[in-house]
Tab-separated table of C-alpha atoms in Angstrom:
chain	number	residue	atom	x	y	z
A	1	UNK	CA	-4.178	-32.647	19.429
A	2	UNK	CA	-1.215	-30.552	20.026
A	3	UNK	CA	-0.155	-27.288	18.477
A	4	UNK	CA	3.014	-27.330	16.561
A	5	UNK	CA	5.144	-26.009	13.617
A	6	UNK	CA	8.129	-26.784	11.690
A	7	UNK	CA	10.635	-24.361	10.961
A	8	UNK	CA	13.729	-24.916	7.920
A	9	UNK	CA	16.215	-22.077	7.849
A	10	UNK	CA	18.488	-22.651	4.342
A	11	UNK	CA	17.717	-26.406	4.039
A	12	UNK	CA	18.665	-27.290	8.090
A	13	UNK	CA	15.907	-27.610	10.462
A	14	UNK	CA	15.538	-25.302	13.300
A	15	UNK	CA	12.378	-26.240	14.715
A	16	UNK	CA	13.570	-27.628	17.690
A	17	UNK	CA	16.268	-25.350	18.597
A	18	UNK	CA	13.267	-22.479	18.322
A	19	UNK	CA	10.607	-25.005	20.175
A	20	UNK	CA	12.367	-25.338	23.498
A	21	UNK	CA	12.917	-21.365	23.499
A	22	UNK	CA	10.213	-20.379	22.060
A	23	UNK	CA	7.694	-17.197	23.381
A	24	UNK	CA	5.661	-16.422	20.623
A	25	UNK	CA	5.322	-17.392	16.739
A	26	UNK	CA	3.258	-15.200	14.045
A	27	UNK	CA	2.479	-15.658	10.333
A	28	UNK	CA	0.167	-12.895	8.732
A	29	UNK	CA	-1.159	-13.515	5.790
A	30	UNK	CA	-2.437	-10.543	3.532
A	31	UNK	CA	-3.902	-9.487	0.320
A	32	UNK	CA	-2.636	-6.447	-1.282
A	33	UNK	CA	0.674	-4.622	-1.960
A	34	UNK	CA	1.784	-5.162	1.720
A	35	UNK	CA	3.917	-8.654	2.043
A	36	UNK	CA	3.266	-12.151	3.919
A	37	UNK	CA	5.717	-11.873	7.092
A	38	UNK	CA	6.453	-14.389	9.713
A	39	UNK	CA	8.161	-13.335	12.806
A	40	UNK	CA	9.033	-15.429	16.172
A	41	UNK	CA	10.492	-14.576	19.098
A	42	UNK	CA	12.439	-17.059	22.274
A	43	UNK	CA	14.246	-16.425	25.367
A	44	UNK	CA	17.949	-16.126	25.183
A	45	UNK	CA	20.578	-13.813	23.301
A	46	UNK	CA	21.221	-15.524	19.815
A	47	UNK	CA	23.342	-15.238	17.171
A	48	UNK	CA	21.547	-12.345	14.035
A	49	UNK	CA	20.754	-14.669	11.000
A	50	UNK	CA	22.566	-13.133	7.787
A	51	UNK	CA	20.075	-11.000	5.698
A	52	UNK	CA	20.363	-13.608	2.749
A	53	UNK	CA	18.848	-16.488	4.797
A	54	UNK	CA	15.655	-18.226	4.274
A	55	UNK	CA	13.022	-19.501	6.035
A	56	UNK	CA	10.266	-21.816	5.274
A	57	UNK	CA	7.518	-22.238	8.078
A	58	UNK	CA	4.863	-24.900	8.041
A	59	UNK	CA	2.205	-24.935	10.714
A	60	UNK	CA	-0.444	-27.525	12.216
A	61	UNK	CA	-0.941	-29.955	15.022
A	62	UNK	CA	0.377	-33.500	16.292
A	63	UNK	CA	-2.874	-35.687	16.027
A	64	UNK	CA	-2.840	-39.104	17.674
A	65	UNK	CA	1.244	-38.988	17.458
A	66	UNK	CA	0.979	-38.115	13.757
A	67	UNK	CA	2.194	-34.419	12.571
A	68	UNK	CA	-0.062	-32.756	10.073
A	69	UNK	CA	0.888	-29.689	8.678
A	70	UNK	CA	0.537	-26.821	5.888
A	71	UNK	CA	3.067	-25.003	4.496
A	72	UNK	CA	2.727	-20.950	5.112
A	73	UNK	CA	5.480	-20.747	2.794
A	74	UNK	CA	9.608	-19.277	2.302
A	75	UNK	CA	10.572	-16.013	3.735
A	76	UNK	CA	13.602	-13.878	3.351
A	77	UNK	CA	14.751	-12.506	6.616
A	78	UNK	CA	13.960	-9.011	7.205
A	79	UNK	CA	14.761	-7.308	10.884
A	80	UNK	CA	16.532	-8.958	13.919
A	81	UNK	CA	16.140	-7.379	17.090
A	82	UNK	CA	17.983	-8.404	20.354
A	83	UNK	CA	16.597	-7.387	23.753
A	84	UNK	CA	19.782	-7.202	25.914
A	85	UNK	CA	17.409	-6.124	29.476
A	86	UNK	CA	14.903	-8.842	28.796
A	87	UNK	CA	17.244	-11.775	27.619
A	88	UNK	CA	15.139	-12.141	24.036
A	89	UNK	CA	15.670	-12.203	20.161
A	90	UNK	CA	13.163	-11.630	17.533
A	91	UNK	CA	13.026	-12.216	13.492
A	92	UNK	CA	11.148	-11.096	11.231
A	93	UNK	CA	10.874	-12.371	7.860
A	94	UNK	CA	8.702	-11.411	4.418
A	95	UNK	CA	7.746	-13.261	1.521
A	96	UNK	CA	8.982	-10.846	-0.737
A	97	UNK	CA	12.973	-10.355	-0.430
A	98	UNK	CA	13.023	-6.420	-0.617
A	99	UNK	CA	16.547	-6.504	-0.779
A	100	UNK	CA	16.012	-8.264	-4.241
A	101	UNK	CA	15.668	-6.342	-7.271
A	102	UNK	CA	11.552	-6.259	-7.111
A	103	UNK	CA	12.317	-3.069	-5.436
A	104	UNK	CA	14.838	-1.617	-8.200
A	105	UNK	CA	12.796	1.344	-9.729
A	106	UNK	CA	12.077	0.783	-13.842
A	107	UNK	CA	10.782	3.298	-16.909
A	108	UNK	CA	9.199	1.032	-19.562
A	109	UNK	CA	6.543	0.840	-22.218
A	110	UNK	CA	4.653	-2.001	-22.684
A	111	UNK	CA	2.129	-1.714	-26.112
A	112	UNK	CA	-0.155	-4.270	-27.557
A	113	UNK	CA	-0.040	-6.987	-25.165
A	114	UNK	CA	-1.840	-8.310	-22.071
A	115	UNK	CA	-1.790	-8.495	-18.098
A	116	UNK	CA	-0.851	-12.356	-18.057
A	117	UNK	CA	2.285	-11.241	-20.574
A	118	UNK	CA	3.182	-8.424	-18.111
A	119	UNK	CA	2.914	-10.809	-15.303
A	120	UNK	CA	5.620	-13.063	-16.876
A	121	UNK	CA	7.741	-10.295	-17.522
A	122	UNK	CA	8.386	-9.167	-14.422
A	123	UNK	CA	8.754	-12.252	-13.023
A	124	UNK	CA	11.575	-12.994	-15.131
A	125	UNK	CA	13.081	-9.816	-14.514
A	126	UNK	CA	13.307	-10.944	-11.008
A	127	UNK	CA	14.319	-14.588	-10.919
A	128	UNK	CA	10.269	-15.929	-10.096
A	129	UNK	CA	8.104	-18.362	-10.889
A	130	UNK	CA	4.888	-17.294	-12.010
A	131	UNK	CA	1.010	-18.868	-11.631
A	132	UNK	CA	-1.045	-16.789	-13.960
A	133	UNK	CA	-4.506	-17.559	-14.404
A	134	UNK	CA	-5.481	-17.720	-18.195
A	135	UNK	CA	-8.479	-15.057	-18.038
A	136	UNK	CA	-5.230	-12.717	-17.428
A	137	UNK	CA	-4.236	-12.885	-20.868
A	138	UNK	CA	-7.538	-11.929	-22.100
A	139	UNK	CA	-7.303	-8.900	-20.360
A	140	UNK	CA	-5.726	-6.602	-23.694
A	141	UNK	CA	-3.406	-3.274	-22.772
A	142	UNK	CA	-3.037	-1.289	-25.704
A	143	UNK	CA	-0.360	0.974	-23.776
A	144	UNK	CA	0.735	1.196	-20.108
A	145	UNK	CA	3.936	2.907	-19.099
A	146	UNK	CA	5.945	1.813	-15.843
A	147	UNK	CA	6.881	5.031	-15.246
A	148	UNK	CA	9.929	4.897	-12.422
A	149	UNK	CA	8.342	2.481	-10.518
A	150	UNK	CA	9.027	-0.514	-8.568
A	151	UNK	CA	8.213	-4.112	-10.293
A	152	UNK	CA	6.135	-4.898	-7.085
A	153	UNK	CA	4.115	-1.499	-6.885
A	154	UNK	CA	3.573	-1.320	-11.101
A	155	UNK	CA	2.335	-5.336	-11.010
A	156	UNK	CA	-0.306	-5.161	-7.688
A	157	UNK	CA	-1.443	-1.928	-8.606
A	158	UNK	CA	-1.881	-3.007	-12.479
A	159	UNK	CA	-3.517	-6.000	-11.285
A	160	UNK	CA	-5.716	-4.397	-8.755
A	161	UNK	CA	-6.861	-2.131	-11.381
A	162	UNK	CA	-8.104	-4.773	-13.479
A	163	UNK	CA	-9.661	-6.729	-10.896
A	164	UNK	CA	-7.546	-9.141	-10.028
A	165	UNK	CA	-5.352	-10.747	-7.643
A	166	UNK	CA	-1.196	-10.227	-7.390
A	167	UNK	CA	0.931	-12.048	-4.430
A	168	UNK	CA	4.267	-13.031	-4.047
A	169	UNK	CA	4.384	-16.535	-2.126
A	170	UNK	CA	7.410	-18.582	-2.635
A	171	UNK	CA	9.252	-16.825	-5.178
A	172	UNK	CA	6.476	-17.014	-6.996
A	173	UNK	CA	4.495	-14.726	-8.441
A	174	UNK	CA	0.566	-15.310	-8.394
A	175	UNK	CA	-2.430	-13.769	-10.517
A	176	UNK	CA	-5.867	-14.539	-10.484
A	177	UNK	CA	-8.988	-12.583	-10.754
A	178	UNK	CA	-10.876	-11.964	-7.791
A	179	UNK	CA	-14.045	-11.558	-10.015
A	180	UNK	CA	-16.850	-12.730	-7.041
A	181	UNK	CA	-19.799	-10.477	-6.730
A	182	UNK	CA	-20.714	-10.468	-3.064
A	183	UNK	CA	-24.012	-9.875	-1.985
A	184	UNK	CA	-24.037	-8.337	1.656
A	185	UNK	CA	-25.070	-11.430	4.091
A	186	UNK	CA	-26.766	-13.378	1.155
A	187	UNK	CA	-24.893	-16.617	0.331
A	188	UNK	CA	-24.068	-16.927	-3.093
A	189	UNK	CA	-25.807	-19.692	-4.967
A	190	UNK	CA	-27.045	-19.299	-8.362
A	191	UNK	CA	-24.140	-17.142	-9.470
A	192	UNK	CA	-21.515	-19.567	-9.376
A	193	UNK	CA	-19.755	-17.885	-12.651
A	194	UNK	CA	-19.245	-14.911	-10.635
A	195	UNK	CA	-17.190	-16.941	-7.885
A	196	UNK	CA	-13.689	-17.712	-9.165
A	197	UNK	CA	-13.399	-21.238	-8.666
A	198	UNK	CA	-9.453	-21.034	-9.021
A	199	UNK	CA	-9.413	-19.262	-5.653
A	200	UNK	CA	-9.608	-21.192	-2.313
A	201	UNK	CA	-12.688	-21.453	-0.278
A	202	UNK	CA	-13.186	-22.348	3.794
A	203	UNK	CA	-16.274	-23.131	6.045
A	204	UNK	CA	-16.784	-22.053	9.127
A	205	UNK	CA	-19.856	-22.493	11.322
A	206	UNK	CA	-20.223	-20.258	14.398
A	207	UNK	CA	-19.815	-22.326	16.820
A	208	UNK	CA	-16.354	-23.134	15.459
A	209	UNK	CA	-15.193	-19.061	16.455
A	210	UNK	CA	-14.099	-18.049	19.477
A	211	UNK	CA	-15.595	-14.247	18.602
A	212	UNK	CA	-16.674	-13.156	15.552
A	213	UNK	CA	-18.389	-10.189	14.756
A	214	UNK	CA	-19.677	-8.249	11.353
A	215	UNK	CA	-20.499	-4.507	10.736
A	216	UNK	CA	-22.503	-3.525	8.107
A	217	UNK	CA	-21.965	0.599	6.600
A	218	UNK	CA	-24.710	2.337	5.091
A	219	UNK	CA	-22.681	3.412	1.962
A	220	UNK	CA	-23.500	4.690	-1.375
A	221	UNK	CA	-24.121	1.680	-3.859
A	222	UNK	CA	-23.309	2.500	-7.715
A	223	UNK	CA	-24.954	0.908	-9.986
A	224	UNK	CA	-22.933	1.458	-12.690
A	225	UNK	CA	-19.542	2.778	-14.112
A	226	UNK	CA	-18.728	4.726	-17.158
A	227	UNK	CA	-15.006	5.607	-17.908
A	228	UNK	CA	-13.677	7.625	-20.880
A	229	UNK	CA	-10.484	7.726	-22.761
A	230	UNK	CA	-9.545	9.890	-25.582
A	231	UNK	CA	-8.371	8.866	-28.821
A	232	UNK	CA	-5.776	11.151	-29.880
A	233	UNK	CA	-5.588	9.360	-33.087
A	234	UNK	CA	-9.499	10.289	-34.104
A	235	UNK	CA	-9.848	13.262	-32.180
A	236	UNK	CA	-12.606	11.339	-30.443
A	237	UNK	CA	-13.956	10.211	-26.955
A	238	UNK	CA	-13.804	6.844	-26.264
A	239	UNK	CA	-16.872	5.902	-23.632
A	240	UNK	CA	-18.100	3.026	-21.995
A	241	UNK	CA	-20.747	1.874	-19.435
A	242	UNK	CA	-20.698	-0.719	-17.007
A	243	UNK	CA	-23.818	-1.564	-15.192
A	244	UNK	CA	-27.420	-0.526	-15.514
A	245	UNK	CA	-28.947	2.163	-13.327
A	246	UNK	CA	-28.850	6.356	-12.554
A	247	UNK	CA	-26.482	5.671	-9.814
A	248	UNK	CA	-23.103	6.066	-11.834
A	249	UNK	CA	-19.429	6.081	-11.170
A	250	UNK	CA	-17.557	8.406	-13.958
A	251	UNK	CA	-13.598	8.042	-14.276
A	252	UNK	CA	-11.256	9.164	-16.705
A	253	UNK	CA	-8.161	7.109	-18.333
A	254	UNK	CA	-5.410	7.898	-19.725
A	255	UNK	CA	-5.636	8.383	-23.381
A	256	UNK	CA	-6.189	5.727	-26.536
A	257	UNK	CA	-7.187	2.599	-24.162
A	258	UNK	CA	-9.373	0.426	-25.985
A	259	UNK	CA	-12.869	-0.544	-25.373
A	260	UNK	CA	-12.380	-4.041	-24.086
A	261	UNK	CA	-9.087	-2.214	-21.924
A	262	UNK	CA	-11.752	0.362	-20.626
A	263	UNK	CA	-14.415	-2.391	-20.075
A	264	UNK	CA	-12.065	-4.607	-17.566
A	265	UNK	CA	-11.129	-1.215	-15.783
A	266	UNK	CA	-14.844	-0.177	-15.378
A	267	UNK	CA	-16.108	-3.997	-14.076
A	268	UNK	CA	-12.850	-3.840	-11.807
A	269	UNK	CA	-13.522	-0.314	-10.301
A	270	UNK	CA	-17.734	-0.904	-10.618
A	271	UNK	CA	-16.637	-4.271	-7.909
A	272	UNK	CA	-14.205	-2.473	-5.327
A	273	UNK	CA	-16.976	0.760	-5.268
A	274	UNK	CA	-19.473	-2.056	-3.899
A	275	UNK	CA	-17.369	-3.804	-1.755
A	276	UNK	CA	-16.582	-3.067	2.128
A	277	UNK	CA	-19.770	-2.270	3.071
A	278	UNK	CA	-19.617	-5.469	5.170
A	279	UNK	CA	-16.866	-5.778	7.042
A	280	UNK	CA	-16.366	-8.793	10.131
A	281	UNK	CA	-13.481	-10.313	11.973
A	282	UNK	CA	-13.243	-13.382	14.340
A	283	UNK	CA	-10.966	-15.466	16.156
A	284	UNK	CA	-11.075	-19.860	15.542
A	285	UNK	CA	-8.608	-22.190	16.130
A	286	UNK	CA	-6.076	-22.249	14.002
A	287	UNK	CA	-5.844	-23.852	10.605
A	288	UNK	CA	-5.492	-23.443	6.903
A	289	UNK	CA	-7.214	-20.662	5.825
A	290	UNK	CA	-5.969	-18.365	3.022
A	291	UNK	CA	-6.195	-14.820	2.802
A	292	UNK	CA	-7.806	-13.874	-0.836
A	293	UNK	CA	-9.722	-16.789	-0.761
A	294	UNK	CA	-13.569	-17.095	0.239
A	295	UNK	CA	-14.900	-17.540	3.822
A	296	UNK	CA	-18.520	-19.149	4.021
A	297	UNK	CA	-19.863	-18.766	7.312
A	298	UNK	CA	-23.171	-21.421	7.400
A	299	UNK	CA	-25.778	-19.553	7.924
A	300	UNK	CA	-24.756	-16.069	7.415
A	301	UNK	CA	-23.397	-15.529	4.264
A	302	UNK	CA	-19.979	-15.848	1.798
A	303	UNK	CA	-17.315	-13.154	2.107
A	304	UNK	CA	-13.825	-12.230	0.821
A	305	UNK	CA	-10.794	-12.793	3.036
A	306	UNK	CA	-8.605	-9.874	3.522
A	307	UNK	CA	-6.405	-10.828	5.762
A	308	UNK	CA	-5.088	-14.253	7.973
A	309	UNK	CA	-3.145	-13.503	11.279
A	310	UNK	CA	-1.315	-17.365	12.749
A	311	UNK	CA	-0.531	-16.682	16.143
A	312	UNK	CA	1.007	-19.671	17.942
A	313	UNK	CA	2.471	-19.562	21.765
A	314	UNK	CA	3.441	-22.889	23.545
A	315	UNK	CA	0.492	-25.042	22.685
A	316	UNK	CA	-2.084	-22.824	21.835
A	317	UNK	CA	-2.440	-21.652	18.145
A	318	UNK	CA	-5.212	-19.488	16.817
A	319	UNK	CA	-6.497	-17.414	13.335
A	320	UNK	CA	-7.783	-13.953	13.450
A	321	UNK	CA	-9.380	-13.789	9.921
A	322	UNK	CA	-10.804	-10.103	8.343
A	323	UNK	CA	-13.394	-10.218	6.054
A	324	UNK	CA	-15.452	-8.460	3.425
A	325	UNK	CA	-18.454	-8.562	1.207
């Protein structure tokens, strides 16, 4: 079994050109606002690839003369840098094309609709795809502005407030709730409706890591949330209560959010209060795992992935995977 990748810039394949010079190739994989990015650098003084050129990166192994690979996905380049003293080139490329115009600042309201509708409106403002899990367009906004603020930034951080996940991958723009209740080190087994089944999931047992390691904080847990709005319509307070217990979370929204708009904020905020108190990292061989999908480690427990660092140099490839619960 032997390491390898393939590597198509705009439709013409690169991967040996890069293979016979190659030092060092990365793909990180992430969960958040920050961007997938690939990056490899060889030996030798070559030519900057234009700004507007892609790249799509698979990665995997040549088993028994047979190449098996995943795709990591396309990537707009990014940064070029050419080391003159030490004979080298580097590229860097993200998933999300920030020369594009999910970068271009916007003012707009959006009234009476839902998170999968805003989902599908940005990606048509910006030439994507979108995969938007259905239990997005339950989630109701009575009124949100997007108040001078990137597509990218007002989309993750809409999404993270509601609980769920937003990524870029492909020119495609991805939503799905994370909506998994993780128990510290217990494995999760008789709440299967809180895992989302929609999201990837990976087994590892410990004797397939190289290191791994988990630190557990002693943090405050909340046992519940209650968040208020005010209706300026009725003059009234709007409150709800997420949870059971005298441990409670109180926020304030902005005003005249409804009560099933205030309830998906509360569970969201109630989860991500509770979360990170276990924290781990380890190194396997590499392979495909996701970040924001699950990682079950047998005999330890189930736990969200934060982030997936590829790191392939000649023949060796390896993962380091963060984790959460």
């Amino acid at each position: 079994m032997v390491a390898t990748f393939k590597l198509i810039a705009n439709d013409k394949d690169i991967t040996q050109t890069i293979q016979d010079n190659l030092i060092s190739l990365e793909f990180s994989d992430k969960v958040g606002v920050q961007s997938d990015e690939m990056s490899f650098v060889v030996n030798g003084i070559f030519v900057r690839p234009a700004f507007s050129d892609t790249l799509k990166l698979s990665l995997g192994y040549i088993v028994n003369e047979e190449l098996k690979l995943f795709e990591c996905g396309t990537f707009s380049i990014s940064e070029c840098t050419i080391d003159y003293i030490n004979n080298t080139t580097e590229v860097r490329a993200t998933a999300v094309n920030f020369s594009s115009s999910v970068k271009i600042k916007h003012s707009k309201t959006f009234a009476n609709t839902n998170l999968g509708a805003i989902a599908g409106v940005i990606a048509n403002r910006n030439n994507l795809t979108a995969k938007v899990q259905n239990t997005a367009f339950n989630v109701k906004i009575n009124h949100i502005l997007q108040d001078n603020s990137s597509d990218i930034e007002f989309i993750y951080s809409l999404a993270y407030k509601h609980g769920f996940i937003c990524a870029i991958k492909n020119n495609c723009l991805i939503l799905t709730a994370k909506n998994a209740e993780m128990n510290g080190y217990k494995v999760i087994a008789s709440k299967k409706e809180s895992k989302n089944e929609d999201l990837p999931s990976f087994k590892l047992k410990i004797s397939d890591c190289f290191a791994l390691s988990i630190t557990e904080n002693n943090r405050i847990k909340y046992d519940a949330c209650e968040i208020t709005s005010h209706n300026t319509n009725s003059a009234t307070l709007t409150r709800i209560k997420v949870g059971d217990g005298n441990n409670v979370y109180k926020i304030k929204e902005s005003a005249n959010k409804s009560e099933a708009e205030l309830k998906s904020i509360a569970t969201a905020r109630l989860s991500e209060l509770n979360k990170g108190g276990v924290k781990g990292s380890l190194i396997c061989a590499g392979q495909q795992i996701s970040a924001g999908g699950y990682l079950e480690l047998e005999n330890i427990g189930v736990f969200s992935i934060t982030s997936v660092n590829h790191t392939l140099s000649s023949d060796v490839y390896s993962l380091n995977v963060e984790f959460e619960a």
